Short mmCIF file of C-alpha atoms in Angstrom, two decimals:
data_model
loop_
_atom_site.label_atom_id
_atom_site.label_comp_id
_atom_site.label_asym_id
_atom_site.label_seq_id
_atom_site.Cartn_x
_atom_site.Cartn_y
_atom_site.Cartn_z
CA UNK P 1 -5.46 -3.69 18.48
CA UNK P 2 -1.89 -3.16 17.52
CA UNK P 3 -0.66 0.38 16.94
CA UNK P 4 0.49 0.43 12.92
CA UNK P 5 4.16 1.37 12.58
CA UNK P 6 5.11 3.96 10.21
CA UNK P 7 7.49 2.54 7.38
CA UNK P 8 10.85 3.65 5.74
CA UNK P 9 12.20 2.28 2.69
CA UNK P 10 15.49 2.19 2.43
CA UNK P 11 17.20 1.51 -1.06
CA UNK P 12 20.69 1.89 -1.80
CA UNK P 13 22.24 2.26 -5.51
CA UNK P 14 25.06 2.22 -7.26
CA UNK P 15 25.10 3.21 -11.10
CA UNK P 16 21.48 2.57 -11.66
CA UNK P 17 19.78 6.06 -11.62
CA UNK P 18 17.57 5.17 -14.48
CA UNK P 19 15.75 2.20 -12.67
CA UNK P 20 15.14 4.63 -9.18
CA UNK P 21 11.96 7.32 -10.62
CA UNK P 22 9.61 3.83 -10.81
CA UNK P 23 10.67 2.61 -7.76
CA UNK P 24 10.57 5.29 -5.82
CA UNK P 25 6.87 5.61 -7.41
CA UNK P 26 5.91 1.94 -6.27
CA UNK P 27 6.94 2.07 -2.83
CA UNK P 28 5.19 5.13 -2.32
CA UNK P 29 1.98 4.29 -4.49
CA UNK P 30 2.03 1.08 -2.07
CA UNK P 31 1.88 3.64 1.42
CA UNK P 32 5.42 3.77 2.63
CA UNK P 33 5.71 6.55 4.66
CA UNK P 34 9.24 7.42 3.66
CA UNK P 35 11.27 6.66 0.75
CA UNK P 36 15.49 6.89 1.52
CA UNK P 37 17.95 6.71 -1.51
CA UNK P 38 21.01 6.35 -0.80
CA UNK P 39 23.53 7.03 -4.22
CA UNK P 40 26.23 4.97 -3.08
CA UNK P 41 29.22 7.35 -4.49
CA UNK P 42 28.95 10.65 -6.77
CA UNK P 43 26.55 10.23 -9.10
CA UNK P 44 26.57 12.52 -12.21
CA UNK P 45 22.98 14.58 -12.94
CA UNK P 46 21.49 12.54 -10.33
CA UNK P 47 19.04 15.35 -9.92
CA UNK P 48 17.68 15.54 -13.07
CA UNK P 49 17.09 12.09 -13.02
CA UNK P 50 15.19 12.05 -9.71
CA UNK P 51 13.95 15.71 -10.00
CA UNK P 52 10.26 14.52 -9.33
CA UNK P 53 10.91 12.36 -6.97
CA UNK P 54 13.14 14.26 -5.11
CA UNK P 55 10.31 17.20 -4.66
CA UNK P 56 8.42 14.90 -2.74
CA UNK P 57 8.56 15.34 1.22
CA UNK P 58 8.48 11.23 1.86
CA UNK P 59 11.66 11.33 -0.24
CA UNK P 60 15.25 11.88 0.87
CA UNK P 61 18.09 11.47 -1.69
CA UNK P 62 21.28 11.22 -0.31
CA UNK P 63 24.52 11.17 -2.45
CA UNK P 64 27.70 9.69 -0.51
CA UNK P 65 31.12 11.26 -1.56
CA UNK P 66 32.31 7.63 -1.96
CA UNK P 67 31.76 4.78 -2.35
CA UNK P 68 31.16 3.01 0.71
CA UNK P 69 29.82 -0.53 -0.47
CA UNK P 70 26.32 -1.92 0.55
CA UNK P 71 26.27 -2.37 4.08
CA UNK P 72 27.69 1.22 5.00
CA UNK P 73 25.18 2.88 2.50
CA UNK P 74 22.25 1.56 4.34
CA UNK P 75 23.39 2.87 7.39
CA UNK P 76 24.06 6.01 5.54
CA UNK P 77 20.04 5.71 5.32
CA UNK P 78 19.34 4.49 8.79
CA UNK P 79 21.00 7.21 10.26
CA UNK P 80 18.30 9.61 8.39
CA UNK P 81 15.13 7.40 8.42
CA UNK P 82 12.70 8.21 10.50
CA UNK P 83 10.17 5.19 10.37
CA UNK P 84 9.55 2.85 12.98
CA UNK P 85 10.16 0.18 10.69
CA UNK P 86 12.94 -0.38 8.02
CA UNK P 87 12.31 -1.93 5.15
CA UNK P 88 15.57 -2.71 3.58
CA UNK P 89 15.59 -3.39 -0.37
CA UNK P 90 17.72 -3.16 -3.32
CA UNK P 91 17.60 -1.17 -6.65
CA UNK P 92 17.42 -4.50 -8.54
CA UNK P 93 14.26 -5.75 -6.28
CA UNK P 94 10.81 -4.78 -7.52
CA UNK P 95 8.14 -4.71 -4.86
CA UNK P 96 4.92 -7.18 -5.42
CA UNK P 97 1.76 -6.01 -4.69
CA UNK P 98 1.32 -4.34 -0.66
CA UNK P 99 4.31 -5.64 0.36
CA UNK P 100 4.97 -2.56 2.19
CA UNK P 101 1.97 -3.53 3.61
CA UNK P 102 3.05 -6.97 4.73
CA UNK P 103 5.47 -5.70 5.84
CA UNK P 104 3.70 -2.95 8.12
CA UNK P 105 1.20 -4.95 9.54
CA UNK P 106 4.15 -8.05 10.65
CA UNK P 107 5.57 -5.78 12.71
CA UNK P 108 2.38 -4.48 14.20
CA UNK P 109 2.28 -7.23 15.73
CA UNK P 110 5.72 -8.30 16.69
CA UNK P 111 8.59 -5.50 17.93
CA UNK P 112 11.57 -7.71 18.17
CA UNK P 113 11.67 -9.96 14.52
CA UNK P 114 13.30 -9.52 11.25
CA UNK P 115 10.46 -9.97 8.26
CA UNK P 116 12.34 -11.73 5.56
CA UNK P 117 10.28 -11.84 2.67
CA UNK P 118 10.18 -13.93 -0.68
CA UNK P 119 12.01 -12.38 -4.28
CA UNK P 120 12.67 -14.70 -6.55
CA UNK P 121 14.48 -13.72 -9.52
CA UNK P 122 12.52 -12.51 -12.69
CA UNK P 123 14.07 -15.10 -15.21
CA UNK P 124 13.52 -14.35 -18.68
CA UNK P 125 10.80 -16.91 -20.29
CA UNK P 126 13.31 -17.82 -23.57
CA UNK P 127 17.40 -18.31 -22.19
CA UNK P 128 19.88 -16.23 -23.76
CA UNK P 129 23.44 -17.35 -24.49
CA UNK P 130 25.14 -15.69 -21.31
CA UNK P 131 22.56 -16.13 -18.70
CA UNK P 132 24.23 -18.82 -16.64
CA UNK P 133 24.96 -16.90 -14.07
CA UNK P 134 21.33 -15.34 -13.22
CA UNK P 135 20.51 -18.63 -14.27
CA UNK P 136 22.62 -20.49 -11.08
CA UNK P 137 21.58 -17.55 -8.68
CA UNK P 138 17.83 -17.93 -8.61
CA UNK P 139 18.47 -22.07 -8.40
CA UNK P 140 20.47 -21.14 -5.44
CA UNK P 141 18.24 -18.88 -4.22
CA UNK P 142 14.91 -21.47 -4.21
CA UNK P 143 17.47 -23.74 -2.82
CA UNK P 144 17.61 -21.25 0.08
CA UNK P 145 13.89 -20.76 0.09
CA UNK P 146 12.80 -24.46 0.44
CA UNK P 147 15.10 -24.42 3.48
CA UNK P 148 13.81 -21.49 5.13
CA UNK P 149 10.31 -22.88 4.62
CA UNK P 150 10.97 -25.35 7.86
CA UNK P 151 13.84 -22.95 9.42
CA UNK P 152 14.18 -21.77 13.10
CA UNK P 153 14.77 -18.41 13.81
CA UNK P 154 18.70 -18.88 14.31
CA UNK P 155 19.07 -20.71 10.85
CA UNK P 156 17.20 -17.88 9.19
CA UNK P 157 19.79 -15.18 11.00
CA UNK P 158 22.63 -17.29 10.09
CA UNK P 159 21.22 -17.33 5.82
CA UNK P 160 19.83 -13.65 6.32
CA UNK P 161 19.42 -13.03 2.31
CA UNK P 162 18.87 -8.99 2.10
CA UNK P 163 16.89 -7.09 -0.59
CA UNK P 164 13.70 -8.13 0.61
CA UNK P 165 14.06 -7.39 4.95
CA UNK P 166 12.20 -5.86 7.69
CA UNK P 167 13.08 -4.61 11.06
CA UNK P 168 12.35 -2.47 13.67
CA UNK P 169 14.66 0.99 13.51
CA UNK P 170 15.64 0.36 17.04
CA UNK P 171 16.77 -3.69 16.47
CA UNK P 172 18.69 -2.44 13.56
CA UNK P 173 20.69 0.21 16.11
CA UNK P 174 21.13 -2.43 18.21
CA UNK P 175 22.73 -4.80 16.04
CA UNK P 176 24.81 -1.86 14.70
CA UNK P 177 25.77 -0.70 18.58
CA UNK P 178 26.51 -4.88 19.13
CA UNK P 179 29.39 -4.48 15.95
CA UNK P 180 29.23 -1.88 13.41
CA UNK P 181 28.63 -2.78 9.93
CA UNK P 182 32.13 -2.27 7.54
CA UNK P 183 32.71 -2.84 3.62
CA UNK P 184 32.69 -6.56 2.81
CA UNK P 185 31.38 -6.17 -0.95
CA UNK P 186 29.73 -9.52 -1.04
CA UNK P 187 27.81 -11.14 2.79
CA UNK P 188 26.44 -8.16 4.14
CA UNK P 189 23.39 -9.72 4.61
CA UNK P 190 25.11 -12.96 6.46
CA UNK P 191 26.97 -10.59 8.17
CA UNK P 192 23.69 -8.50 9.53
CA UNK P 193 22.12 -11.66 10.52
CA UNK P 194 24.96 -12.82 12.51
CA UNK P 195 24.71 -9.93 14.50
CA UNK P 196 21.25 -9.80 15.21
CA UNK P 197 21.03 -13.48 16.34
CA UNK P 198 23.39 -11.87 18.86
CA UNK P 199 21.21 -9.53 19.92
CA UNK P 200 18.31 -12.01 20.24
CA UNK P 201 16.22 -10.96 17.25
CA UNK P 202 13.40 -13.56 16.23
CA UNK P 203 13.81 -14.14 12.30
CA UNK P 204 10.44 -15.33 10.42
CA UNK P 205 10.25 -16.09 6.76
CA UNK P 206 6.79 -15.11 4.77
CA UNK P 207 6.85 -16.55 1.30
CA UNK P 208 3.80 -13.85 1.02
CA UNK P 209 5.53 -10.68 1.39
CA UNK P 210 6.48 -10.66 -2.54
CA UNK P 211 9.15 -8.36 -4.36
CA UNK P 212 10.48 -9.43 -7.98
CA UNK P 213 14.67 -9.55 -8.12
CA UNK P 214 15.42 -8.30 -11.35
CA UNK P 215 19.09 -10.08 -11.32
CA UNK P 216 20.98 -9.81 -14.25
CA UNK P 217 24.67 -10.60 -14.71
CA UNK P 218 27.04 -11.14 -17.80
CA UNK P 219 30.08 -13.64 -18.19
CA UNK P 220 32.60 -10.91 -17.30
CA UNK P 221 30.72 -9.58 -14.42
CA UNK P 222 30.23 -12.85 -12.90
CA UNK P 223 33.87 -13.90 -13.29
CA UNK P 224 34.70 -10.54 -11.26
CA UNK P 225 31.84 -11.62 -8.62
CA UNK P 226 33.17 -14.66 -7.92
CA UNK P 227 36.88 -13.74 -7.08
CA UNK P 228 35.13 -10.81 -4.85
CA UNK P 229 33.42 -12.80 -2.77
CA UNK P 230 36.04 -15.05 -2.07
CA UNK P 231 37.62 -12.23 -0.49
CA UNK P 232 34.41 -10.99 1.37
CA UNK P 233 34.57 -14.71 2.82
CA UNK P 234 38.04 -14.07 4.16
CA UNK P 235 37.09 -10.71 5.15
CA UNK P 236 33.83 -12.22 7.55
CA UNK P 237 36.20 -14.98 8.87
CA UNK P 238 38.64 -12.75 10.31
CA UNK P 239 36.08 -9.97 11.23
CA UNK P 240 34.43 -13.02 13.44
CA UNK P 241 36.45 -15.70 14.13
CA UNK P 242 34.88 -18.53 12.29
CA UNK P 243 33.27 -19.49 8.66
CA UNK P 244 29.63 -19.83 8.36
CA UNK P 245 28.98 -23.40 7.68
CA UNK P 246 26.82 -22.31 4.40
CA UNK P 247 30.34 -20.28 3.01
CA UNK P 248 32.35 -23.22 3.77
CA UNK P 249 31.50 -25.25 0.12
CA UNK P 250 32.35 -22.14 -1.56
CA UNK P 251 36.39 -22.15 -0.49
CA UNK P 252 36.76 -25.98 0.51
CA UNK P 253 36.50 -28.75 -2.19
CA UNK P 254 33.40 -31.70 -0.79
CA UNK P 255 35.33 -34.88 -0.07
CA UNK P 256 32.58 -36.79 -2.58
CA UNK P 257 33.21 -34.44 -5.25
CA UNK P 258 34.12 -35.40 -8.38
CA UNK P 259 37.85 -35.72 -8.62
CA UNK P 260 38.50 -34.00 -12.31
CA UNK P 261 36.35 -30.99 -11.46
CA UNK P 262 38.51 -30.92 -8.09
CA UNK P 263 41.22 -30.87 -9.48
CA UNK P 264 40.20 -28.00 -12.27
CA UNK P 265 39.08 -25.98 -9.41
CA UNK P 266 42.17 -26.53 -7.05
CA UNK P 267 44.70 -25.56 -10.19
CA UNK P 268 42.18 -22.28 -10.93
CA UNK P 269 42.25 -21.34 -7.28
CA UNK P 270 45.88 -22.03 -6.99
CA UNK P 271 46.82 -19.01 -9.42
CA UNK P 272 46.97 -15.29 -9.24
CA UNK P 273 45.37 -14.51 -12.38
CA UNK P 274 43.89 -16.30 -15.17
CA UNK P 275 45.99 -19.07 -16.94
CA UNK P 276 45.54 -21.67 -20.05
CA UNK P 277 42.82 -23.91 -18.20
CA UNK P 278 40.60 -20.96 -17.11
CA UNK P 279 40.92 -19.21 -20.69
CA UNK P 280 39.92 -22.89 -22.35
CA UNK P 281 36.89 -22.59 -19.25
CA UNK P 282 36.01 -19.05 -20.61
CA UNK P 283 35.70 -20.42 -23.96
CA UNK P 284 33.78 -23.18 -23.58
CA UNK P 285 31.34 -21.12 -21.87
CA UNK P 286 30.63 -19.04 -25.00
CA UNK P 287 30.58 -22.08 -27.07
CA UNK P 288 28.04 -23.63 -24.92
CA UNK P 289 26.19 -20.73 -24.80
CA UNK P 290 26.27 -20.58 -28.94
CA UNK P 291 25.11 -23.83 -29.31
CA UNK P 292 22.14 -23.66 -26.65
CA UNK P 293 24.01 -26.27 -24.85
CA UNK P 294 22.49 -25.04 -21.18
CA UNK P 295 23.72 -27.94 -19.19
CA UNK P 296 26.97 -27.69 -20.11
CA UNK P 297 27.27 -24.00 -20.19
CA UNK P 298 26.03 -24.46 -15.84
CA UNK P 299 28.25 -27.12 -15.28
CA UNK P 300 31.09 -25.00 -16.65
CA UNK P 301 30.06 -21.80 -14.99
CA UNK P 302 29.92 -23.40 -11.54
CA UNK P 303 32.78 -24.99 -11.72
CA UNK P 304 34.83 -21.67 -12.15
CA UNK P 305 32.40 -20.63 -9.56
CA UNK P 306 34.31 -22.05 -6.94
CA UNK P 307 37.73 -22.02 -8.40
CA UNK P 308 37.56 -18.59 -9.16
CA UNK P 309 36.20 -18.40 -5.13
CA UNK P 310 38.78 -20.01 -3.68
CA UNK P 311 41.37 -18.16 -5.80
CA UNK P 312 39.72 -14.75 -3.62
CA UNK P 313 39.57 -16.46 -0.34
CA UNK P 314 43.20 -17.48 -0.54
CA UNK P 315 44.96 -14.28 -1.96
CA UNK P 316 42.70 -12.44 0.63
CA UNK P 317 43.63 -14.77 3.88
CA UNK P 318 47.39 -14.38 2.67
CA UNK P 319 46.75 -10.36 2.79
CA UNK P 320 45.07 -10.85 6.45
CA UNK P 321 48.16 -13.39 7.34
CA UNK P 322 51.02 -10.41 6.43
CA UNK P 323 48.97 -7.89 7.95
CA UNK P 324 48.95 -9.63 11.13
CA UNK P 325 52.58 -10.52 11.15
CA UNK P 326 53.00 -6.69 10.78
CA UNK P 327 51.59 -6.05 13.66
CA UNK P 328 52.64 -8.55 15.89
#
């Protein structure tokens, strides 16, 4: 019979100490033996908020000077775990019912895989009027999931979607001695999975081990997302050498795609900042949204989706350009 690992959970946050007390609660009330929060940056009265929580001996809080982004705040918690197994989640991901102990009893059985479980996002059952972007994320997201259903192991590394991940504490130090994780503010996950398909980690998918994403995100934040991962897509092209085929639709226009909505999106990504035709965009959006006019209000939103991308990816690959000019 397989030994049973112990478990840390390790859940980084930024700005959300009001959601932590319950899940702190859940994760423990489901066995973990360990709970690590990791307050990505000062956060103000933090200990009030997590006063009970914090007076329990499975919990460590710890509260970074700055802020270091996602992937460097987990490591933050790595480096103080002390479970066999890490169970890597987000403070936006809401565990389903024993997942920690789907989790625990995987990797009873196998040392050397990543556990990527199933959270789909919790979409509201009546549509508000500035939902598209949640709204385009979990389609995305079961896009992802019907792939991974027939995946290998390397195609499951190379779309490693976090907030919902196992691994062993010593295949996560190994990935992390292969390349050390830095700031990339948007594909940390990608970015993890690259490097443990270097290191020969076995990836499965388990559409049982079930956690609840509780994504929500407004016109103005999206807008901002979208420009900021453009750059993270720069940032993991230079940091390896190549574009992950998945990023490449993001930054570079399909040859079959329509040639208006080209077009829109090349003159978008071509600026520095917004102009006329994204204002008239931004608009439309909330007119959509006003009128219930859902199809339209997607359409719109992915459209500036990947002009407002490309528009990150190119003023970010121009910074990586000068820098290396610099240099040489």
């Amino acid at each position: 019979m397989a030994a049973v690992p112990t478990v840390s959970v390790i859940i980084p946050s930024y700005r959300r100490l009001e959601r932590l007390p319950a899940l702190i609660e859940s994760y423990l009330a489901q066995g973990a033996d360990e709970v690590v929060v990791v307050l990505d940056g000062p956060h103000r009265d933090w200990q009030a908020v997590l006063s009970g929580a914090a007076g329990d001996a499975r919990v460590q809080v710890i509260e970074l000077p700055l802020n270091r982004g996602l992937a460097l705040a987990r490591i933050a918690g790595l480096d103080v775990a002390r479970g066999e197994v890490i169970l890597v989640t987000d403070d936006d991901v809401l565990p389903g019912d024993g997942l920690v102990s789907r989790h625990r009893e995987f990797h009873g059985e196998h040392r050397n895989h990543v556990l990527m479980g199933y959270m789909p996002v919790d979409l509201p059952s009546s549509r508000g009027p500035d939902e598209a972007a949640t709204r385009l994320y979990a389609r995305d997201y079961e896009k992802q999931v019907a792939n991974w259903l027939n995946a290998n192991s390397h195609s499951l590394l190379g779309s490693l979607w976090g907030g919902n991940v196992s691994l062993s504490r010593e295949l996560y130090l190994r990935a992390e001695h292969y390349r050390s994780s830095q700031r990339l503010n948007y594909n940390e996950d990608l970015d993890l999975g690259i490097r443990l398909d270097r290191v020969g980690a076995v990836a499965t998918f388990d559409p049982g081990a079930l956690a609840s994403h509780q994504h929500r995100r407004d016109f103005g934040g999206f807008v901002v997302e979208c420009v900021v991962r453009g750059e993270a897509v720069a940032d993991l092209e230079k940091r390896w050498g190549f574009l992950p085929g998945q990023l490449v639709p993001l930054v570079r226009i399909p040859g079959d795609y329509r040639q208006t909505a080209a077009w829109l999106q090349r003159l978008i990504g071509a600026r520095d900042d917004a102009g006329a035709v994204e204002y008239a965009f931004r608009f439309a959006y909330r007119s959509a949204g006003a009128v219930h006019a859902w199809a339209a209000q997607d359409a719109i939103a992915r459209l500036l989706r990947r002009g407002l991308t490309m528009r990150g990816y190119r003023l970010r690959s121009l910074q990586h350009a000068a820098t290396n000019a610099i240099a040489r």
